[in-house]
């Protein structure tokens, strides 16, 4: 092995070195099983398997602050039979496919697998198995209403993202949706809200990769549909691209926002 150091190439178990590192044998990385409902991913983690039985399980990514993490890789497998893992980060995840900025969260369904790599732009790149993404049909999330609610409440399900734009210092805010495609496309949005008995329906073209408010079309200059404490909003969003229909239920109870996004088959 030492003979190849001068050429910046290393061979382990072989003298036929064709790359920076050539290994004639198996390669092992750190493996860990986690059953807790919360886990902060460590700098030295590599493969993490979730074996827990708790709802709303959250894994938190390390903070990217320097370029020295570029290329670091994590493999996360959900071994649960019926629980979804939410992976959170302080920076964006990128999936690609025309969407540079993907989400602050990634959902890994039961039996799902995701590979995450730190890229050169101080973000995380994700690599799903396509068949695992299609298995995700519903996501439920509970978020404490506070200053960072808008970022923390974000849910991404296939081609739709939802979040709650909180008005800081109060107990109300506005739902926003985004189509996870960079091109403009038509969407039909039907919304109803309890207590205030407000409902609206509209079909129009919406810019892709852009957050849009749900509107009540009152014509009074205050068209954003407000959700306050003890109110519930039910929204159906039909996306022309992909011919997909989603149901979104959101309500505020005791300063907690509960949001459920479901793809209707």
CSV table of C-alpha atoms in Angstrom, one decimal:
chain,number,residue,atom,x,y,z
A,1,UNK,CA,0.0,0.0,0.0
A,2,UNK,CA,2.8,2.5,0.9
A,3,UNK,CA,4.3,2.1,-2.6
A,4,UNK,CA,1.3,3.9,-4.1
A,5,UNK,CA,1.1,6.9,-1.8
A,6,UNK,CA,3.4,9.0,-3.9
A,7,UNK,CA,0.9,8.7,-6.8
A,8,UNK,CA,-2.1,9.6,-4.6
A,9,UNK,CA,-3.4,6.1,-5.1
A,10,UNK,CA,-3.9,3.4,-2.5
A,11,UNK,CA,-4.5,-0.3,-3.0
A,12,UNK,CA,-5.7,-2.6,-0.1
A,13,UNK,CA,-5.3,-6.3,-0.8
A,14,UNK,CA,-4.2,-5.7,-4.3
A,15,UNK,CA,-1.4,-4.2,-6.4
A,16,UNK,CA,-3.7,-3.6,-9.4
A,17,UNK,CA,-4.7,0.0,-8.4
A,18,UNK,CA,-7.0,1.8,-10.8
A,19,UNK,CA,-8.5,4.5,-8.6
A,20,UNK,CA,-7.6,6.8,-5.7
A,21,UNK,CA,-8.6,3.8,-3.4
A,22,UNK,CA,-8.9,0.3,-4.7
A,23,UNK,CA,-10.0,-2.4,-2.3
A,24,UNK,CA,-9.9,-6.2,-3.1
A,25,UNK,CA,-12.5,-7.3,-0.5
A,26,UNK,CA,-15.5,-6.1,1.4
A,27,UNK,CA,-16.0,-2.6,2.9
A,28,UNK,CA,-17.6,-1.9,6.3
A,29,UNK,CA,-19.0,1.3,7.7
A,30,UNK,CA,-20.5,2.2,11.1
A,31,UNK,CA,-23.9,0.6,11.7
A,32,UNK,CA,-26.4,1.7,14.3
A,33,UNK,CA,-30.0,0.7,15.2
A,34,UNK,CA,-32.2,3.4,16.8
A,35,UNK,CA,-35.6,2.9,18.5
A,36,UNK,CA,-36.0,6.3,20.2
A,37,UNK,CA,-38.6,8.8,19.0
A,38,UNK,CA,-35.9,11.5,18.5
A,39,UNK,CA,-32.3,11.1,17.4
A,40,UNK,CA,-29.6,13.6,16.4
A,41,UNK,CA,-27.5,12.2,13.7
A,42,UNK,CA,-23.8,12.3,14.6
A,43,UNK,CA,-20.8,13.3,12.5
A,44,UNK,CA,-19.4,9.8,12.7
A,45,UNK,CA,-22.7,8.0,11.8
A,46,UNK,CA,-23.0,6.2,8.5
A,47,UNK,CA,-25.8,3.6,8.3
A,48,UNK,CA,-28.8,4.1,10.7
A,49,UNK,CA,-31.7,1.6,11.0
A,50,UNK,CA,-34.9,2.7,12.7
A,51,UNK,CA,-36.5,-0.1,14.7
A,52,UNK,CA,-38.9,1.9,16.9
A,53,UNK,CA,-42.7,1.8,17.3
A,54,UNK,CA,-43.3,5.5,18.1
A,55,UNK,CA,-45.4,7.9,16.0
A,56,UNK,CA,-43.9,11.3,14.9
A,57,UNK,CA,-40.3,10.0,15.1
A,58,UNK,CA,-37.8,12.7,14.2
A,59,UNK,CA,-34.2,12.4,13.1
A,60,UNK,CA,-32.2,15.6,13.1
A,61,UNK,CA,-29.3,16.1,10.6
A,62,UNK,CA,-26.0,17.6,11.8
A,63,UNK,CA,-25.5,21.3,11.1
A,64,UNK,CA,-23.6,22.1,7.9
A,65,UNK,CA,-21.4,25.1,8.7
A,66,UNK,CA,-18.1,24.4,6.8
A,67,UNK,CA,-17.1,22.8,3.5
A,68,UNK,CA,-15.3,20.1,5.3
A,69,UNK,CA,-18.5,18.0,5.4
A,70,UNK,CA,-18.7,18.0,1.6
A,71,UNK,CA,-19.3,14.4,0.3
A,72,UNK,CA,-20.2,13.0,3.8
A,73,UNK,CA,-22.9,10.3,3.3
A,74,UNK,CA,-25.6,8.9,5.5
A,75,UNK,CA,-27.8,5.9,4.8
A,76,UNK,CA,-31.1,5.7,6.7
A,77,UNK,CA,-33.4,2.6,6.6
A,78,UNK,CA,-36.8,2.5,8.2
A,79,UNK,CA,-37.3,-1.1,9.5
A,80,UNK,CA,-40.7,-0.2,11.1
A,81,UNK,CA,-43.8,-2.0,9.9
A,82,UNK,CA,-46.1,1.1,10.1
A,83,UNK,CA,-44.2,4.2,11.3
A,84,UNK,CA,-42.8,7.0,9.2
A,85,UNK,CA,-39.5,8.8,10.1
A,86,UNK,CA,-39.2,12.5,9.6
A,87,UNK,CA,-35.7,13.7,8.9
A,88,UNK,CA,-35.2,17.4,9.7
A,89,UNK,CA,-32.3,19.8,8.8
A,90,UNK,CA,-31.4,23.4,9.3
A,91,UNK,CA,-30.7,23.7,5.5
A,92,UNK,CA,-32.5,22.5,2.4
A,93,UNK,CA,-32.6,19.0,1.1
A,94,UNK,CA,-32.3,18.8,-2.7
A,95,UNK,CA,-34.0,16.0,-4.7
A,96,UNK,CA,-33.4,17.3,-8.3
A,97,UNK,CA,-35.8,16.9,-11.2
A,98,UNK,CA,-36.0,20.6,-11.7
A,99,UNK,CA,-36.4,21.5,-8.0
A,100,UNK,CA,-33.2,22.9,-6.5
A,101,UNK,CA,-34.8,23.7,-3.1
A,102,UNK,CA,-36.7,20.7,-2.0
A,103,UNK,CA,-37.7,20.9,1.7
A,104,UNK,CA,-36.4,21.2,5.2
A,105,UNK,CA,-37.8,17.7,5.9
A,106,UNK,CA,-37.7,14.3,4.3
A,107,UNK,CA,-40.2,11.5,5.1
A,108,UNK,CA,-39.0,7.9,5.1
A,109,UNK,CA,-42.0,5.4,5.0
A,110,UNK,CA,-42.0,1.9,6.5
A,111,UNK,CA,-39.5,-0.2,4.7
A,112,UNK,CA,-38.2,2.9,3.0
A,113,UNK,CA,-34.5,3.9,2.5
A,114,UNK,CA,-32.8,7.2,1.8
A,115,UNK,CA,-29.2,8.1,1.1
A,116,UNK,CA,-28.2,11.6,2.0
A,117,UNK,CA,-24.9,13.4,0.8
A,118,UNK,CA,-23.6,16.8,1.7
A,119,UNK,CA,-23.1,18.8,-1.5
A,120,UNK,CA,-20.8,21.6,-2.4
A,121,UNK,CA,-23.4,24.3,-1.7
A,122,UNK,CA,-23.8,23.4,2.0
A,123,UNK,CA,-27.0,21.6,1.4
A,124,UNK,CA,-28.0,17.9,1.5
A,125,UNK,CA,-28.7,15.9,-1.6
A,126,UNK,CA,-31.1,13.0,-1.2
A,127,UNK,CA,-31.4,9.8,-3.2
A,128,UNK,CA,-34.7,7.9,-2.8
A,129,UNK,CA,-35.6,4.5,-4.1
A,130,UNK,CA,-38.4,5.5,-6.5
A,131,UNK,CA,-40.7,2.7,-5.4
A,132,UNK,CA,-40.4,3.9,-1.8
A,133,UNK,CA,-41.5,7.4,-2.6
A,134,UNK,CA,-44.6,6.1,-4.2
A,135,UNK,CA,-45.6,4.2,-1.0
A,136,UNK,CA,-45.9,7.5,0.9
A,137,UNK,CA,-49.7,8.3,0.7
A,138,UNK,CA,-50.2,10.3,4.0
A,139,UNK,CA,-48.1,12.3,6.4
A,140,UNK,CA,-49.2,13.7,9.8
A,141,UNK,CA,-47.2,16.3,11.6
A,142,UNK,CA,-47.6,18.2,14.9
A,143,UNK,CA,-45.8,21.5,15.2
A,144,UNK,CA,-45.6,23.8,18.3
A,145,UNK,CA,-46.6,27.3,17.3
A,146,UNK,CA,-43.6,29.6,17.9
A,147,UNK,CA,-41.3,31.8,16.0
A,148,UNK,CA,-40.0,29.2,13.5
A,149,UNK,CA,-43.3,27.6,12.8
A,150,UNK,CA,-43.2,28.4,9.1
A,151,UNK,CA,-40.1,26.4,8.5
A,152,UNK,CA,-40.7,23.6,11.0
A,153,UNK,CA,-44.3,22.9,9.8
A,154,UNK,CA,-43.3,22.2,6.2
A,155,UNK,CA,-44.6,18.9,4.8
A,156,UNK,CA,-43.6,17.5,1.4
A,157,UNK,CA,-45.6,14.7,-0.2
A,158,UNK,CA,-44.6,13.7,-3.7
A,159,UNK,CA,-45.4,16.8,-5.9
A,160,UNK,CA,-47.0,19.0,-3.2
A,161,UNK,CA,-45.6,20.9,-0.2
A,162,UNK,CA,-47.6,22.5,2.6
A,163,UNK,CA,-46.7,24.8,5.4
A,164,UNK,CA,-48.2,27.2,8.0
A,165,UNK,CA,-47.2,30.8,7.8
A,166,UNK,CA,-47.5,31.8,11.4
A,167,UNK,CA,-48.1,35.4,12.6
A,168,UNK,CA,-45.7,35.7,15.4
A,169,UNK,CA,-47.1,36.7,18.8
A,170,UNK,CA,-50.6,35.4,18.0
A,171,UNK,CA,-52.4,32.1,17.6
A,172,UNK,CA,-53.3,32.3,14.0
A,173,UNK,CA,-51.7,32.1,10.6
A,174,UNK,CA,-52.2,31.1,7.0
A,175,UNK,CA,-51.8,27.9,5.1
A,176,UNK,CA,-49.5,27.9,2.0
A,177,UNK,CA,-48.9,25.3,-0.7
A,178,UNK,CA,-46.2,24.8,-3.3
A,179,UNK,CA,-45.9,22.6,-6.4
A,180,UNK,CA,-42.6,20.9,-6.4
A,181,UNK,CA,-41.9,21.6,-10.0
A,182,UNK,CA,-40.1,24.6,-11.5
A,183,UNK,CA,-42.7,25.2,-14.3
A,184,UNK,CA,-46.0,27.0,-14.1
A,185,UNK,CA,-49.0,24.6,-14.0
A,186,UNK,CA,-52.7,24.7,-13.4
A,187,UNK,CA,-54.1,23.7,-10.0
A,188,UNK,CA,-57.6,23.5,-8.6
A,189,UNK,CA,-58.0,24.5,-5.0
A,190,UNK,CA,-61.1,23.9,-2.9
A,191,UNK,CA,-61.1,25.0,0.7
A,192,UNK,CA,-63.5,25.2,3.6
A,193,UNK,CA,-63.0,26.4,7.2
A,194,UNK,CA,-65.0,25.5,10.3
A,195,UNK,CA,-66.3,28.1,12.8
A,196,UNK,CA,-66.1,30.9,10.2
A,197,UNK,CA,-68.1,28.9,7.6
A,198,UNK,CA,-65.9,30.2,4.8
A,199,UNK,CA,-65.4,28.2,1.6
A,200,UNK,CA,-63.8,28.9,-1.8
A,201,UNK,CA,-62.9,27.2,-5.0
A,202,UNK,CA,-60.6,28.4,-7.7
A,203,UNK,CA,-58.7,27.0,-10.7
A,204,UNK,CA,-55.8,29.0,-12.1
A,205,UNK,CA,-52.2,28.8,-13.2
A,206,UNK,CA,-49.6,28.8,-10.3
A,207,UNK,CA,-45.9,29.4,-10.6
A,208,UNK,CA,-43.8,26.3,-9.8
A,209,UNK,CA,-41.5,26.1,-6.8
A,210,UNK,CA,-43.2,29.1,-5.2
A,211,UNK,CA,-45.3,29.3,-2.1
A,212,UNK,CA,-49.0,30.4,-2.6
A,213,UNK,CA,-51.6,31.3,0.0
A,214,UNK,CA,-55.0,29.7,0.2
A,215,UNK,CA,-57.5,32.4,-0.6
A,216,UNK,CA,-61.1,33.0,0.4
A,217,UNK,CA,-61.8,35.5,-2.5
A,218,UNK,CA,-63.7,37.9,-0.4
A,219,UNK,CA,-62.7,40.9,-2.5
A,220,UNK,CA,-62.0,43.0,0.6
A,221,UNK,CA,-58.2,43.1,0.1
A,222,UNK,CA,-57.7,40.5,2.9
A,223,UNK,CA,-58.1,37.3,0.8
A,224,UNK,CA,-55.8,35.1,2.7
A,225,UNK,CA,-57.6,32.3,4.5
A,226,UNK,CA,-56.8,32.7,8.2
A,227,UNK,CA,-56.7,29.8,10.6
A,228,UNK,CA,-57.1,30.6,14.3
A,229,UNK,CA,-57.1,28.6,17.5
A,230,UNK,CA,-59.7,25.9,17.7
A,231,UNK,CA,-60.5,26.2,13.9
A,232,UNK,CA,-60.0,23.5,11.3
A,233,UNK,CA,-59.3,23.9,7.6
A,234,UNK,CA,-60.0,21.2,5.0
A,235,UNK,CA,-58.4,21.7,1.6
A,236,UNK,CA,-58.5,19.7,-1.7
A,237,UNK,CA,-55.7,20.5,-4.2
A,238,UNK,CA,-55.8,19.0,-7.7
A,239,UNK,CA,-52.6,19.3,-9.6
A,240,UNK,CA,-52.8,19.2,-13.4
A,241,UNK,CA,-49.3,17.9,-13.7
A,242,UNK,CA,-49.4,14.2,-12.8
A,243,UNK,CA,-53.2,14.4,-12.4
A,244,UNK,CA,-52.9,14.2,-8.6
A,245,UNK,CA,-55.4,15.0,-5.9
A,246,UNK,CA,-54.4,15.8,-2.3
A,247,UNK,CA,-56.4,16.4,0.9
A,248,UNK,CA,-55.0,18.7,3.6
A,249,UNK,CA,-56.5,18.9,7.1
A,250,UNK,CA,-55.0,21.5,9.4
A,251,UNK,CA,-56.2,22.7,12.8
A,252,UNK,CA,-54.8,24.5,15.9
A,253,UNK,CA,-55.3,23.0,19.3
A,254,UNK,CA,-53.7,24.3,22.5
A,255,UNK,CA,-51.0,26.2,20.6
A,256,UNK,CA,-50.2,23.1,18.5
A,257,UNK,CA,-50.6,23.0,14.8
A,258,UNK,CA,-51.7,19.6,13.5
A,259,UNK,CA,-51.5,19.1,9.7
A,260,UNK,CA,-52.3,16.0,7.7
A,261,UNK,CA,-51.5,15.7,4.0
A,262,UNK,CA,-53.0,12.8,2.1
A,263,UNK,CA,-52.7,11.8,-1.5
A,264,UNK,CA,-56.2,10.7,-2.7
A,265,UNK,CA,-55.9,7.7,-5.0
